[in-house]
Coordinates of C-alpha atoms in Angstrom, one line a residue:
X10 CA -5.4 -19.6 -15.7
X11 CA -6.1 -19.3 -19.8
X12 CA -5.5 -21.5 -22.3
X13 CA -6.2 -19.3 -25.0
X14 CA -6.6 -15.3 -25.0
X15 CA -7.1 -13.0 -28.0
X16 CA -6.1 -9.5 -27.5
X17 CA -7.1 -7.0 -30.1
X18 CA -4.5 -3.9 -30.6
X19 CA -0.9 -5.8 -29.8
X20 CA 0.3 -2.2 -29.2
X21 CA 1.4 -1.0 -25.6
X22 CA -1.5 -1.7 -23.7
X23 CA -2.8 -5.3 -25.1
X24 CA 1.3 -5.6 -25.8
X25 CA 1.9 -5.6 -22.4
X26 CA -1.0 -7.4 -20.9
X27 CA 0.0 -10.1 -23.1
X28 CA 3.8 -9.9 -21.7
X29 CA 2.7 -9.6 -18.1
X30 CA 0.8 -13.1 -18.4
X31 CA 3.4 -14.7 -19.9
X32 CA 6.2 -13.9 -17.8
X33 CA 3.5 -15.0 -14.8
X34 CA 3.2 -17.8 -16.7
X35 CA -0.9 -18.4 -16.5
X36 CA -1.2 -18.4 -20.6
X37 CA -0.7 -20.6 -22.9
X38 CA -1.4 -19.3 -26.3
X39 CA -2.1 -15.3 -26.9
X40 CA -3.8 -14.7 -30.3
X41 CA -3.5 -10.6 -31.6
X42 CA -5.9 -9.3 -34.3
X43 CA -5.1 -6.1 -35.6
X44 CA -5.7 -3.3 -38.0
X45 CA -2.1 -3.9 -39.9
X46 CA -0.5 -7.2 -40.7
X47 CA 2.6 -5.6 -40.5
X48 CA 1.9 -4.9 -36.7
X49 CA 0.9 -8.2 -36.0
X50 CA 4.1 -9.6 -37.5
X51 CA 6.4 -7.2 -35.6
X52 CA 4.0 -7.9 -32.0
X53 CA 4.7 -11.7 -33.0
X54 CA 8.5 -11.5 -33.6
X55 CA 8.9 -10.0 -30.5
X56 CA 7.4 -13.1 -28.5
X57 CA 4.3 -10.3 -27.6
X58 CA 2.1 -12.8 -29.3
X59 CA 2.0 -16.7 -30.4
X60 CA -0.3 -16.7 -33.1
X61 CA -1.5 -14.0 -35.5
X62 CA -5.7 -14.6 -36.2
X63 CA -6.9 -15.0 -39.5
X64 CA -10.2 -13.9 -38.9
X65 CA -12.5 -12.2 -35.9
X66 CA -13.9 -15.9 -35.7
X67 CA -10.2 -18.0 -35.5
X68 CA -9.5 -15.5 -32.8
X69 CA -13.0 -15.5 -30.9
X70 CA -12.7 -19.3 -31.4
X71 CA -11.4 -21.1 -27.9
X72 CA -10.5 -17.9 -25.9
X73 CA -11.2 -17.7 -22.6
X74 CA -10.9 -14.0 -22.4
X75 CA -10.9 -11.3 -25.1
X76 CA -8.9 -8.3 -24.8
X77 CA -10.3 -4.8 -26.6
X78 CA -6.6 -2.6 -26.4
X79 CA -8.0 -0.2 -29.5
X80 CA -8.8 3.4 -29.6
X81 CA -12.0 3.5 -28.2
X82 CA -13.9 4.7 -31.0
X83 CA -13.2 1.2 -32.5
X84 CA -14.8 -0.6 -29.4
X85 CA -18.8 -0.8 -30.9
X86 CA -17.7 -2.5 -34.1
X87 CA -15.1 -5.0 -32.7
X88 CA -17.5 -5.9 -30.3
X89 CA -19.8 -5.9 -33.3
X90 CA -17.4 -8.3 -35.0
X91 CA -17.4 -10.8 -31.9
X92 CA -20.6 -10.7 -31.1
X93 CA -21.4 -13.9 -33.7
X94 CA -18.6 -16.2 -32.6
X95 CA -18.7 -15.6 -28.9
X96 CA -19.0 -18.7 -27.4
X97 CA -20.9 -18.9 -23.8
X98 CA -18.0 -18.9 -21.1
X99 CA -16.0 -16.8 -23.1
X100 CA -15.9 -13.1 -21.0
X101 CA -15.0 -10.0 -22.9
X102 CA -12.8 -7.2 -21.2
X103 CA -11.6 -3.5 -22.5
X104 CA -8.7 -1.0 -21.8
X105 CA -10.6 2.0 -22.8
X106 CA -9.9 5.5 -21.2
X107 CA -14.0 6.1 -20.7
X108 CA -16.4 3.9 -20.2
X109 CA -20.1 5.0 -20.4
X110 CA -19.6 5.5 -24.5
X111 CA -18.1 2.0 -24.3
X112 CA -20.9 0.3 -21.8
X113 CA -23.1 1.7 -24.3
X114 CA -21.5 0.8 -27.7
X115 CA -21.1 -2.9 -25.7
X116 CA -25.0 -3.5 -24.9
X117 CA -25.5 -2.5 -28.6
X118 CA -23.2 -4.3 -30.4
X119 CA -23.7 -7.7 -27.7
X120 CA -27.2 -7.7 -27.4
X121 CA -28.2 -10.8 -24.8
X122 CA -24.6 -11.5 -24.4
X123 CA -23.5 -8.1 -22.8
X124 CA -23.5 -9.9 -19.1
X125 CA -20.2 -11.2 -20.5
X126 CA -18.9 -8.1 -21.0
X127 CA -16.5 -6.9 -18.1
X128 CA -15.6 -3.2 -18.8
X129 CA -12.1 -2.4 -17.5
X130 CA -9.4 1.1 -17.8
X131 CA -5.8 0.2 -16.8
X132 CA -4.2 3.4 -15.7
X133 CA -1.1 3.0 -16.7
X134 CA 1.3 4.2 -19.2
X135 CA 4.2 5.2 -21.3
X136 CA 4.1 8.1 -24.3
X137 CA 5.6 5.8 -27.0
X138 CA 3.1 3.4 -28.9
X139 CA 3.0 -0.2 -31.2
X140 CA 4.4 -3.4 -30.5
X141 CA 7.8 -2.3 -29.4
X142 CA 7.0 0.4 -26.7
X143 CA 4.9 -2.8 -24.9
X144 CA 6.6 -4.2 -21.4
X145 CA 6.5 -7.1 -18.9
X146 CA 6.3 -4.6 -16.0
X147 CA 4.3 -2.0 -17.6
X148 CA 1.4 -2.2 -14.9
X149 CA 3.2 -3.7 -11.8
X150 CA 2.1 -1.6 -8.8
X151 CA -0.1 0.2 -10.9
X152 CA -4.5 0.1 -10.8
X153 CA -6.6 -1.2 -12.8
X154 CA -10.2 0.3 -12.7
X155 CA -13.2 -2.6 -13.7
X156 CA -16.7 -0.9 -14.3
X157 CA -18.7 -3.9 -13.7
X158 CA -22.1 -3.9 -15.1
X159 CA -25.3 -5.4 -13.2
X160 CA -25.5 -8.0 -15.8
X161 CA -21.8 -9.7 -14.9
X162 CA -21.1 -12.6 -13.4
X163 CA -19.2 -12.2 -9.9
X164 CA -17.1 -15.1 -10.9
X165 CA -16.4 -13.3 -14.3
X166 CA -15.4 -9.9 -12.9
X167 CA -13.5 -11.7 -10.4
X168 CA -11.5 -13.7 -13.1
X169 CA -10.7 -10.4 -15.1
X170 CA -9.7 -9.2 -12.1
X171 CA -7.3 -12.0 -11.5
X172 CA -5.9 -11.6 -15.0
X173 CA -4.8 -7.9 -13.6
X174 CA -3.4 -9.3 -10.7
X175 CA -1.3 -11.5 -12.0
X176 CA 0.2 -8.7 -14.0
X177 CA 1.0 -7.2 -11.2
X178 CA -1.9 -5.0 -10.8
X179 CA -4.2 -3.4 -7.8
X180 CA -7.8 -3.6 -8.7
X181 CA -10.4 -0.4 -7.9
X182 CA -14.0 -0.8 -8.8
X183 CA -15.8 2.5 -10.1
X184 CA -19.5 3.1 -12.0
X185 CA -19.0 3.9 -15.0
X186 CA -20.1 7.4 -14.7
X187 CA -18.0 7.6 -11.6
X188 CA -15.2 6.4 -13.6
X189 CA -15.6 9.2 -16.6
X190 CA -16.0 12.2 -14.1
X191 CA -12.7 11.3 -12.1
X192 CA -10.8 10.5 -15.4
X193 CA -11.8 13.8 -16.7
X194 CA -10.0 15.9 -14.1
X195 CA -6.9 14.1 -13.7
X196 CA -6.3 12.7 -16.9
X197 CA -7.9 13.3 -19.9
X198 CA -7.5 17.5 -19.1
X199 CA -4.2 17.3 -18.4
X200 CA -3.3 15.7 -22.3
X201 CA -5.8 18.3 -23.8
X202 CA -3.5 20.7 -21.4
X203 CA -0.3 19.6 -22.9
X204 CA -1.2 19.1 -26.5
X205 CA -2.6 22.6 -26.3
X206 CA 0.2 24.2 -24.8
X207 CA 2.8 22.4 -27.0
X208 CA 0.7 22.7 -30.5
X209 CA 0.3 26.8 -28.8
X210 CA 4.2 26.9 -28.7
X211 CA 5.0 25.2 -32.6
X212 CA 2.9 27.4 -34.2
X213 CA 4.3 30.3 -33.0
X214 CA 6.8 32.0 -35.4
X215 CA 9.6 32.2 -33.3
X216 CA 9.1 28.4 -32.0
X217 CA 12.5 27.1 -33.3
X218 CA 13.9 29.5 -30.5
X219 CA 11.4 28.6 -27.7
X220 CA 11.6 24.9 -28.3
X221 CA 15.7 25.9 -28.4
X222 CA 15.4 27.0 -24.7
X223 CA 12.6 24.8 -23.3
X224 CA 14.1 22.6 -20.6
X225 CA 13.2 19.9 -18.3
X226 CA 10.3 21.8 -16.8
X227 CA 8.5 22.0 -20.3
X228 CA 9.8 18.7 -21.1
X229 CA 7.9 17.2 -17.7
X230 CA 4.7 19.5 -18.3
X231 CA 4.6 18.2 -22.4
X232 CA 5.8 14.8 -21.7
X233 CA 2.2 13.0 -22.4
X234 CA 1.8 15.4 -25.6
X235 CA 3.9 12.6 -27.2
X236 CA 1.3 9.9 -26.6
X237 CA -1.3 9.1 -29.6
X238 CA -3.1 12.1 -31.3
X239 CA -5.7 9.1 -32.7
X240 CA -6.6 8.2 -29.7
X241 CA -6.5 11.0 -27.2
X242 CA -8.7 12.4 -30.3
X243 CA -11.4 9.8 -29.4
X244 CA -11.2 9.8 -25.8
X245 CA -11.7 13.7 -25.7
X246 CA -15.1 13.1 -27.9
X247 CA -16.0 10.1 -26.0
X248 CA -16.2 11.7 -22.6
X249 CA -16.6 15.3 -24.0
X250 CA -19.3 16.2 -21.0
X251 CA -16.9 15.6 -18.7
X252 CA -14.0 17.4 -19.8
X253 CA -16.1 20.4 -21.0
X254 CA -16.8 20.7 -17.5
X255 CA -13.6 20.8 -16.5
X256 CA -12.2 22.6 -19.0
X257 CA -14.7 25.3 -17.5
X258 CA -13.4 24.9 -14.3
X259 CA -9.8 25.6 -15.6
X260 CA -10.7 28.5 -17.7
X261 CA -11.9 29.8 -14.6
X262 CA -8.9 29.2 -12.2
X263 CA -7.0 31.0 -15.4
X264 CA -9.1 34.2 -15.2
X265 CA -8.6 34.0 -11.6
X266 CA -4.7 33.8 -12.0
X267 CA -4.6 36.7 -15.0
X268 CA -6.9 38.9 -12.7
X269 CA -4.1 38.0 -9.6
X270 CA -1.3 38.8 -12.1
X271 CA -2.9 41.8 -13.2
X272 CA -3.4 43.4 -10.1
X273 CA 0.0 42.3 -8.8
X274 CA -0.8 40.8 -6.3
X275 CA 1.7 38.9 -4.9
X276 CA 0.1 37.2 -2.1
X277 CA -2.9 36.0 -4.0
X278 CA -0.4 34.4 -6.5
X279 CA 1.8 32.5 -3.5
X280 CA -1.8 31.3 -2.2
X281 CA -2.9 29.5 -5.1
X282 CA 0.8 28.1 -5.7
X283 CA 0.9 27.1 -1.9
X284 CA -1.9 25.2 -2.1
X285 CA -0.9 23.3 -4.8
X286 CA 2.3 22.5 -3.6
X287 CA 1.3 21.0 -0.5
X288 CA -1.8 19.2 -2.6
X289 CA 0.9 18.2 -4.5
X290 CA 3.0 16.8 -1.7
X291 CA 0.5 14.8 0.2
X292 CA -0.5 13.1 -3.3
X293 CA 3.3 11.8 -3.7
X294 CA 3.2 11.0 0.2
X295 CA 0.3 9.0 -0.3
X296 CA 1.6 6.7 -3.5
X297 CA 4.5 6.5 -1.3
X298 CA 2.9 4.8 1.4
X299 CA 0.6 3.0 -0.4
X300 CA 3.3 1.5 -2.1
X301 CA 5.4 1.0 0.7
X302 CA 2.8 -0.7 2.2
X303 CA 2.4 -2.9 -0.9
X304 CA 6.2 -4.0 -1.1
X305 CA 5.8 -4.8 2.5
X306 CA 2.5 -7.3 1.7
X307 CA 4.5 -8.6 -1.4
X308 CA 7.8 -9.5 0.9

């Protein structure tokens, strides 16, 4: 499918996507661009990437597709950065976790050229980070979310797409707005959830003896406190609207609960925890299924 792809940030996200292709076997030379050197060497030693770019223009130079895997923050001035050397053909794609700060950074930083833009958000995962945490199978079943933009291409959102799919991907299509709203609720409040609750818990003065007796419960609830502070930081800001939103909308199903607790009321409590369990349960029945559904397609 590529001859040539440059991926900037070779950490877990871009790490894998790079792994992904290569195992599928549809790329024949990944270039990573990076922040550290030392990175780069470590994301090369591990066969993650083939060649380590020089500059923004040896890496823009030939690629068929350009991966953005940085903190999205960073987005405006890489695209900044390509916008000279990107050559007609060539289609730009992102991993960002919002995407109306980063449709707006794009048409910005790429003027005229923003049709070749594709904004993308793979939702998919792992708490550890860098070159070593990256993995073949990291998005295998999992979605990928493009946000295309009325200036793409068909052809071009169709290729990134393909790119996904051969790493073993299921594409979704969202508006960028769309996208920011849903992401708010279900993921970007539950790591300001955790990293609250866990930074709540160290600064304690007894939090030697509460992290002594936390077990898997805590562990499970805190487990995506350990992904990275730098860029959760910039995610929170980017889609800050959003989240305040529902950060309102939690602060108020807290009140509700204290007021319930405070009044001991028992029934009111089992309500609320009813409800979620079953919300809870037809969620996993329905991943279940769909996968199901997709191992049945795949055999």
């Amino acid at each position: 499918m590529f001859k040539k792809i440059a991926i900037f940030g070779v950490g877990l996200i871009g790490g894998s996507f790079a792994l992904a292709l290569k195992k599928a076997g549809v790329v024949e030379q990944v270039v990573g661009v990076g922040r550290q050197l030392a990175t780069l060497q470590r994301a090369q030693e591990l066969g993650i990437i083939d060649a380590i770019a020089s500059s923004v223009a040896d890496a823009v130079s030939g690629a068929e597709l350009i991966l953005i895997a940085a903190p999205v923050a960073q987005t405006g001035a890489i695209l900044a950065s390509i916008e000279p050397h990107l050559q007609a053909g060539a289609i730009v794609t992102d991993a960002g976790s919002t995407k109306s700060d980063v449709v707006l950074a794009a048409r910005t930083a790429l003027g005229g050229k923003i049709a070749q833009f594709v904004p993308g958000h793979p939702i998919a995962g792992r708490e550890q980070n860098g070159p070593e945490a990256a993995l073949a199978e990291l998005y295998a079943g999992k979605k990928v979310v493009l946000a295309p933009l009325p200036e793409n291409a068909e052809q071009d959102i169709v290729r990134v797409a393909a790119a996904w799919q051969q790493c073993g991907a299921l594409i979704h299509r969202l508006s960028p707005q769309q996208h920011d709203a849903v992401f708010a609720a279900v993921s970007h409040l539950p790591h300001v959830l955790a990293y609250a609750l866990v930074d709540d818990i160290a600064n304690k003065p007894h939090a030697a003896s509460l992290f002594q007796y936390a077990a898997s419960g805590f562990r499970d609830f805190t487990r995506i406190a350990g992904s990275s502070p730098e860029m959760w930081r910039d995610i929170s800001l980017a889609n800050r609207e959003a989240l305040l939103g529902e950060l309102d909308a939690y602060l108020l199903q807290l009140t509700r609960l204290r007021g319930l607790l405070a009044a001991g009321d028992g029934p009111g409590l089992e309500a609320v925890y009813s409800n979620a369990q079953q919300a809870r349960h037809n969620w996993i029945s329905a991943i279940e299924a769909a996968e199901q559904q997709n191992k049945e397609g795949g055999d």
